[in-house]
Short mmCIF file of C-alpha atoms and ligand atoms in Angstrom, two decimals:
data_model
loop_
_atom_site.label_atom_id
_atom_site.label_comp_id
_atom_site.label_asym_id
_atom_site.label_seq_id
_atom_site.Cartn_x
_atom_site.Cartn_y
_atom_site.Cartn_z
CA MET A 13 79.69 81.68 80.82
CA LEU A 14 80.69 81.03 84.00
CA ALA A 15 78.98 77.67 85.68
CA GLN A 16 79.78 75.69 88.52
CA ALA A 17 80.72 72.47 87.77
CA ASN A 18 78.21 70.78 89.24
CA LYS A 19 76.27 67.23 88.47
CA GLU A 20 73.11 69.53 85.98
CA ASN A 21 75.75 72.48 84.43
CA ILE A 22 78.53 69.11 83.27
CA GLN A 23 75.13 67.54 81.75
CA LYS A 24 74.20 70.73 80.13
CA ALA A 25 78.14 71.15 78.78
CA ALA A 26 77.97 66.95 77.20
CA GLU A 27 74.81 68.53 75.53
CA TYR A 28 76.90 71.46 74.47
CA LEU A 29 79.68 69.68 73.01
CA LYS A 30 77.14 66.75 71.37
CA ALA A 31 75.86 69.69 69.14
CA GLY A 32 79.00 71.09 68.12
CA GLU A 33 79.83 73.76 70.35
CA LEU A 34 82.40 74.17 72.71
CA VAL A 35 83.21 73.82 76.42
CA ALA A 36 86.08 75.12 78.33
CA PHE A 37 86.09 72.80 81.46
CA PRO A 38 89.09 72.24 84.39
CA THR A 39 91.25 69.29 84.46
CA GLU A 40 94.28 68.77 86.76
CA THR A 41 96.76 70.49 84.79
CA VAL A 42 95.26 73.72 83.11
CA TYR A 43 91.47 74.52 81.49
CA GLY A 44 91.29 72.78 77.84
CA LEU A 45 88.92 74.60 75.66
CA GLY A 46 86.55 70.97 73.52
CA ALA A 47 85.73 69.94 70.98
CA VAL A 48 83.69 66.30 69.92
CA ALA A 49 87.33 65.20 68.29
CA PHE A 50 85.20 63.80 65.32
CA ASP A 51 83.65 67.14 64.91
CA GLU A 52 85.99 69.00 62.24
CA LYS A 53 83.87 71.86 61.93
CA ALA A 54 83.53 72.09 65.89
CA VAL A 55 87.12 71.40 66.03
CA LYS A 56 88.23 74.34 63.38
CA ARG A 57 87.08 76.80 66.07
CA ILE A 58 88.49 76.41 68.46
CA PHE A 59 91.47 76.88 65.96
CA GLU A 60 90.01 80.41 65.77
CA VAL A 61 89.04 80.97 69.17
CA LYS A 62 92.62 80.46 70.27
CA GLY A 63 94.13 82.09 66.65
CA ARG A 64 95.85 79.25 66.78
CA PRO A 65 97.62 77.79 63.79
CA PHE A 66 96.65 75.07 61.64
CA PHE A 67 99.66 73.33 62.06
CA ASP A 68 99.43 73.02 65.75
CA PRO A 69 98.08 69.67 67.11
CA LEU A 70 95.81 69.26 69.41
CA ILE A 71 95.06 66.63 72.36
CA VAL A 72 92.66 64.00 72.03
CA HIS A 73 90.95 63.62 75.55
CA ILE A 74 89.38 59.96 76.68
CA SER A 75 88.06 58.90 79.82
CA LYS A 76 89.19 55.34 79.97
CA PHE A 77 91.65 53.51 78.31
CA GLU A 78 89.72 50.84 77.33
CA GLU A 79 88.35 54.37 75.19
CA LEU A 80 92.52 54.30 73.41
CA SER A 81 91.57 52.31 70.37
CA SER A 82 89.09 53.81 68.76
CA VAL A 83 91.92 57.30 68.71
CA ALA A 84 95.05 55.10 68.53
CA ASP A 85 96.73 52.67 66.81
CA TRP A 86 99.06 51.43 69.24
CA GLN A 87 98.50 47.54 69.56
CA SER A 88 99.76 46.82 65.55
CA ASP A 89 104.00 47.25 67.09
CA ALA A 90 104.89 45.54 68.85
CA LEU A 91 107.63 46.91 70.93
CA ILE A 92 104.83 50.42 71.08
CA HIS A 93 102.06 48.29 72.44
CA GLU A 94 104.83 47.59 75.36
CA ARG A 95 106.03 50.18 75.94
CA VAL A 96 102.02 52.01 76.30
CA LEU A 97 101.55 49.10 78.95
CA LYS A 98 104.75 50.18 81.45
CA VAL A 99 103.04 53.76 81.35
CA ARG A 100 99.32 53.16 82.15
CA SER A 101 99.83 53.61 85.47
CA LEU A 102 100.00 56.85 85.66
CA TRP A 103 96.86 57.21 83.72
CA PRO A 104 94.21 58.58 84.39
CA GLY A 105 96.95 61.44 85.47
CA PRO A 106 98.99 64.13 83.64
CA LEU A 107 101.27 62.68 80.74
CA THR A 108 100.15 62.81 77.06
CA LEU A 109 100.94 59.43 74.70
CA ILE A 110 101.75 60.29 71.09
CA LEU A 111 101.16 56.95 69.09
CA PRO A 112 100.11 55.61 65.37
CA ARG A 113 96.45 57.36 64.87
CA ARG A 114 93.35 56.46 64.01
CA PRO A 115 92.04 56.77 59.91
CA VAL A 116 88.77 58.21 61.76
CA VAL A 117 90.92 61.30 63.53
CA PRO A 118 90.54 63.79 61.26
CA ASP A 119 93.31 65.76 59.55
CA ILE A 120 92.38 68.96 61.77
CA VAL A 121 92.89 67.14 64.84
CA THR A 122 96.08 66.36 64.44
CA ALA A 123 97.98 68.43 61.69
CA LYS A 124 97.91 66.04 59.35
CA LEU A 125 100.20 63.98 61.38
CA SER A 126 100.68 59.50 61.13
CA THR A 127 100.51 60.26 65.18
CA VAL A 128 97.76 61.30 68.09
CA ALA A 129 98.08 63.28 71.45
CA VAL A 130 95.81 61.01 73.60
CA ARG A 131 95.66 62.10 77.44
CA ILE A 132 93.20 60.63 80.20
CA PRO A 133 91.99 63.11 82.20
CA SER A 134 91.64 62.28 86.35
CA HIS A 135 90.67 65.86 87.41
CA THR A 136 86.74 64.70 88.19
CA VAL A 137 85.03 67.17 86.34
CA ALA A 138 86.36 66.38 83.21
CA GLN A 139 85.75 62.71 83.53
CA GLN A 140 82.24 63.68 84.65
CA LEU A 141 82.35 65.40 81.27
CA LEU A 142 83.68 62.71 79.11
CA LEU A 143 81.34 60.31 80.11
CA ALA A 144 78.68 62.25 79.53
CA VAL A 145 79.64 62.76 75.89
CA GLY A 146 80.48 59.41 75.78
CA LYS A 147 83.40 60.04 72.18
CA PRO A 148 86.88 61.75 72.56
CA VAL A 149 87.47 65.11 72.91
CA ALA A 150 89.64 67.29 71.53
CA ALA A 151 90.89 69.89 73.95
CA PRO A 152 94.14 72.46 73.96
CA SER A 153 94.70 74.56 77.01
CA ALA A 154 92.30 77.64 76.80
CA ASN A 155 94.07 80.05 76.22
CA PRO A 156 94.53 82.38 73.59
CA PHE A 157 97.48 80.89 70.89
CA SER A 158 101.02 82.23 72.36
CA TYR A 159 99.65 83.33 75.38
CA VAL A 160 99.92 81.52 79.79
CA SER A 161 97.66 78.56 80.37
CA PRO A 162 94.75 79.07 82.08
CA THR A 163 94.57 77.62 85.82
CA THR A 164 90.98 78.77 86.74
CA ALA A 165 88.12 79.56 85.24
CA ARG A 166 88.14 83.02 85.64
CA HIS A 167 90.88 83.47 83.77
CA VAL A 168 89.47 81.10 80.65
CA ASP A 169 86.10 83.51 81.33
CA ASP A 170 88.31 86.85 81.10
CA LEU A 171 90.18 85.17 78.09
CA ILE A 172 87.84 83.66 75.26
CA GLY A 173 84.00 83.25 77.89
CA ASN A 174 82.49 85.76 74.93
CA LYS A 175 83.32 83.25 72.26
CA ILE A 176 81.79 79.98 73.89
CA SER A 177 78.88 77.92 74.95
CA MET A 178 80.32 77.64 78.77
CA VAL A 179 83.01 77.61 81.51
CA LEU A 180 82.97 74.67 83.54
CA ASP A 181 84.09 75.69 87.02
CA GLY A 182 85.59 73.46 89.36
CA GLY A 183 88.45 75.66 90.76
CA PRO A 184 91.62 76.00 90.07
CA THR A 185 94.17 73.77 88.58
CA GLU A 186 95.50 70.94 90.65
CA PHE A 187 99.34 71.62 89.19
CA GLY A 188 99.12 74.64 87.61
CA ILE A 189 101.34 73.37 83.84
CA GLU A 190 100.10 71.41 81.26
CA SER A 191 101.42 67.00 81.12
CA THR A 192 104.81 65.89 80.19
CA ILE A 193 104.12 65.04 76.67
CA LEU A 194 106.25 61.72 75.65
CA SER A 195 106.12 60.25 72.35
CA LEU A 196 106.47 56.53 71.91
CA THR A 197 106.67 56.03 68.12
CA GLY A 198 110.64 56.26 67.95
CA GLU A 199 113.23 54.43 68.30
CA THR A 200 113.65 55.22 72.25
CA PRO A 201 110.55 56.97 73.77
CA GLU A 202 111.14 60.53 73.75
CA ILE A 203 109.81 63.69 75.72
CA LEU A 204 108.33 66.03 73.27
CA ARG A 205 107.07 69.00 76.41
CA PRO A 206 108.09 68.34 80.48
CA GLY A 207 105.54 68.34 82.49
CA ILE A 208 104.27 67.50 85.91
CA VAL A 209 105.20 63.87 85.72
CA THR A 210 108.51 63.47 85.59
CA LYS A 211 111.50 62.63 82.72
CA GLU A 212 113.51 60.20 86.17
CA GLU A 213 108.91 58.28 86.73
CA LEU A 214 109.12 57.66 83.60
CA GLU A 215 112.30 56.53 82.79
CA ARG A 216 111.58 54.31 86.04
CA LEU A 217 109.06 52.52 83.68
CA LEU A 218 110.63 52.46 79.92
CA GLY A 219 114.11 52.40 81.30
CA LYS A 220 116.01 55.20 78.77
CA VAL A 221 114.24 58.07 77.76
CA ASN A 222 115.13 61.62 75.67
CA LEU A 223 114.48 64.95 75.94
CA ARG A 224 113.67 66.91 73.10
CA ALA A 225 115.25 70.16 72.42
CA PRO A 226 113.35 72.99 72.28
CA SER A 227 113.22 74.39 67.83
CA LYS A 228 114.01 77.66 67.31
CA ASP A 229 111.91 76.45 63.99
CA ALA A 230 109.86 74.36 65.43
CA HIS A 231 107.36 76.43 62.84
CA LYS A 232 109.14 74.70 59.34
CA ASP A 233 109.25 71.29 61.44
CA PRO A 234 106.31 69.34 61.66
CA LEU A 235 108.02 66.78 63.90
CA ALA A 236 108.23 69.24 66.53
CA PRO A 237 105.04 71.86 66.67
CA GLY A 238 103.80 73.44 69.11
CA MET A 239 107.52 73.69 70.72
CA LEU A 240 107.82 77.70 69.73
CA GLU A 241 110.19 79.57 72.13
CA MET A 242 107.67 82.63 72.36
CA HIS A 243 104.65 80.10 73.65
CA TYR A 244 104.54 81.01 77.18
CA ALA A 245 105.25 85.04 76.49
CA PRO A 246 103.81 87.23 79.25
CA ARG A 247 103.14 90.39 77.56
CA THR A 248 105.71 91.85 79.96
CA PRO A 249 108.73 91.38 79.64
CA LEU A 250 109.86 88.76 82.21
CA ILE A 251 113.93 88.12 82.46
CA PHE A 252 115.73 85.66 85.07
CA SER A 253 116.65 87.19 88.72
CA GLU A 254 120.69 86.33 87.45
CA ASP A 255 119.72 88.42 85.01
CA TYR A 256 118.58 91.26 86.79
CA ARG A 257 120.75 94.74 86.82
CA LYS A 258 119.07 97.13 89.51
CA ALA A 259 121.29 100.24 88.15
CA SER A 260 120.10 100.20 84.94
CA SER A 261 116.39 99.38 85.68
CA PRO A 262 113.19 100.23 85.26
CA GLN A 263 110.76 101.96 88.01
CA HIS A 264 108.42 99.46 88.49
CA VAL A 265 109.40 95.52 89.00
CA GLY A 266 107.53 93.40 89.89
CA TYR A 267 108.97 89.93 91.67
CA ILE A 268 108.37 86.66 91.44
CA ALA A 269 109.54 84.33 94.30
CA PHE A 270 109.66 80.42 94.20
CA SER A 271 110.60 80.97 98.26
CA ALA A 272 110.97 82.90 101.27
CA LYS A 273 114.35 84.29 101.23
CA ASN A 274 115.84 86.61 104.08
CA GLU A 275 115.49 89.54 102.41
CA PHE A 276 114.45 91.05 99.15
CA ASP A 277 115.04 94.35 96.93
CA ASN A 278 112.26 97.36 98.48
CA THR A 279 112.54 98.19 94.23
CA PHE A 280 110.33 95.72 93.66
CA SER A 281 106.77 95.21 93.87
CA PRO A 282 104.70 93.55 94.40
CA ILE A 283 106.90 90.70 95.35
CA SER A 284 104.80 87.34 94.97
CA ILE A 285 106.09 84.26 97.01
CA LEU A 286 104.78 80.79 95.02
CA SER A 287 106.27 79.27 98.17
CA LYS A 288 107.28 79.53 101.41
CA THR A 289 109.47 76.88 101.54
CA GLY A 290 111.02 76.47 97.69
CA ASP A 291 108.20 73.46 97.18
CA LEU A 292 108.23 73.09 93.69
CA ASN A 293 104.97 71.32 93.63
CA GLU A 294 104.08 74.36 95.01
CA VAL A 295 105.54 76.91 92.78
CA ALA A 296 104.53 74.60 89.78
CA HIS A 297 100.73 75.69 90.31
CA LYS A 298 100.66 78.86 91.30
CA LEU A 299 103.41 80.18 88.87
CA PHE A 300 101.09 81.08 85.16
CA ALA A 301 98.26 82.44 87.91
CA ALA A 302 101.42 84.63 89.34
CA ILE A 303 102.47 85.99 86.11
CA ARG A 304 99.35 86.28 84.46
CA GLU A 305 98.33 88.81 87.47
CA GLN A 306 101.60 90.88 87.91
CA ASP A 307 101.16 90.83 83.91
CA GLN A 308 97.94 93.25 84.07
CA LEU A 309 99.49 95.30 86.58
CA GLY A 310 101.22 97.79 83.69
CA LEU A 311 104.98 97.29 85.39
CA ASP A 312 107.86 97.82 83.24
CA LEU A 313 109.77 94.44 84.76
CA ILE A 314 108.93 91.39 86.07
CA VAL A 315 111.88 89.33 87.59
CA ILE A 316 111.51 85.41 88.16
CA ASP A 317 113.44 83.00 90.05
CA SER A 318 114.57 79.96 88.66
CA CYS A 319 115.66 76.26 89.95
CA PRO A 320 117.51 72.84 89.10
CA LYS A 321 116.76 71.45 85.84
CA THR A 322 115.54 68.08 87.67
CA GLY A 323 112.04 66.87 87.94
CA ILE A 324 109.37 68.93 88.39
CA GLY A 325 111.89 71.66 87.96
CA LEU A 326 112.75 70.89 84.10
CA ALA A 327 108.65 71.38 83.26
CA ILE A 328 108.63 74.87 85.10
CA MET A 329 112.53 76.19 83.22
CA ASP A 330 111.02 74.62 79.72
CA ARG A 331 108.01 77.30 80.48
CA LEU A 332 110.13 80.23 81.42
CA GLY A 333 112.60 79.76 78.90
CA LYS A 334 109.99 80.56 77.05
CA ALA A 335 108.27 83.10 78.67
CA VAL A 336 111.69 85.02 79.44
CA ARG A 337 112.94 88.14 76.94
CA LYS A 338 115.64 86.74 75.28
CA THR A 339 118.42 89.74 76.28
CA THR A 340 120.12 90.68 79.45
CA SER A 341 119.31 94.82 79.07
CA HIS A 342 118.07 94.73 82.40
O1 TXA B 20 97.79 69.24 80.34
C1 TXA B 20 97.42 69.43 79.31
O2 TXA B 20 98.03 68.66 78.18
C2 TXA B 20 96.19 70.67 78.51
C3 TXA B 20 94.93 70.22 79.07
C4 TXA B 20 93.90 70.90 78.42
O3 TXA B 20 94.93 68.63 78.96
N1 TXA B 20 96.64 70.63 77.21
C5 TXA B 20 97.33 71.56 76.60
O4 TXA B 20 97.21 71.22 74.83
O5 TXA B 20 98.13 71.58 77.29
P1 TXA B 20 97.60 72.24 73.82
O6 TXA B 20 97.21 72.18 72.94
O7 TXA B 20 97.87 73.74 74.47
O8 TXA B 20 99.01 71.80 73.71
C6 TXA B 20 99.11 70.60 73.06
C7 TXA B 20 101.23 70.38 72.72
C8 TXA B 20 101.34 71.61 71.61
O9 TXA B 20 102.24 71.35 72.16
C9 TXA B 20 101.07 70.21 70.10
O10 TXA B 20 101.81 70.48 69.21
C10 TXA B 20 101.48 68.97 71.34
O11 TXA B 20 100.98 68.72 71.67
N2 TXA B 20 100.54 67.69 70.32
C11 TXA B 20 99.81 67.58 69.23
N3 TXA B 20 99.17 65.96 68.86
C12 TXA B 20 101.06 66.22 68.90
C13 TXA B 20 101.64 65.58 67.94
N4 TXA B 20 100.79 64.34 67.11
N5 TXA B 20 102.70 65.50 67.54
C14 TXA B 20 103.47 65.60 68.14
N6 TXA B 20 102.96 67.16 69.12
C15 TXA B 20 101.96 66.60 69.51
MG1 MG B 21 98.68 75.76 75.43
#
């Protein structure tokens, strides 16, 4: 059920969560599908609703920094302790930290890893909901497994609305791309998933930060879960504009442009322009919705722009790299 994210419905959603039910809610990145993190049975249902394999662990959402110790052991190791304090200023916000886990966090949440993923979302609805629940909430993106993350409540409702107790509608999400996942447990801090918080920004706070390369065998590698190659694939084949060859192309081809270029080939229809000026923050904000929209038109092919892999461009190209077909036959 779609419900306006007002005070009353947020309270209702909190009651559902406390009763072991599932609720989808907005965060500043994408919509999440939540269950109380300590409620194993409820968390199991998240996996069922999403069709998500159990080896892919979930992010635990907390409302404030003081709650971190309830799920993560971040103070025992001096180096980890120091690193957490260095990036603390980025919370609440689109940053997920991988930290040593506390045993109270159920195995099903962490896929039996010794670490736990934690984030403090900044979205006011997410904040109010977490406060009302009073417990950490495990929440992956509220999409069926291996499909693009939802950036509106309507997307969630269309995909899984009938399987959960409530979809809190807080409007379109601000950033449109998932949080940056940063592991602080290794020798050098490592980005497992590039996101809204950029590598450059993290390096200013932490010094050297590594970027984990996507692994084709992620499902065999418990240290790199969720980095599956086709994780963000739409149903319609998607290719980068530089790989598009008009001569051998099918009839119905859509185009997703990052900026308003002077000229578009008139064979493309529709053409979605994500940002007039090519502002990559705007591109990220609209990216998943545009892919989803064109994916529903029964097109033969979607052609999409690319951008330099710096700043937020790294996160955009990470998602697109997983979504495009690995062929250049079109
Ligand atoms: O922006 C976001 O992060 C959104 C909102 C709802 O918070 N959530 C989200 O969750 O994108 P999800 O489940 O779609 O992606 C979480 C990723 C997965 O790729 C998972 O493998 C990884 O986090 N992850 C979770 N726990 C981990 C751990 N202990 N070690 C390594 N990766 C982990
Ligand atoms: Mg996801």
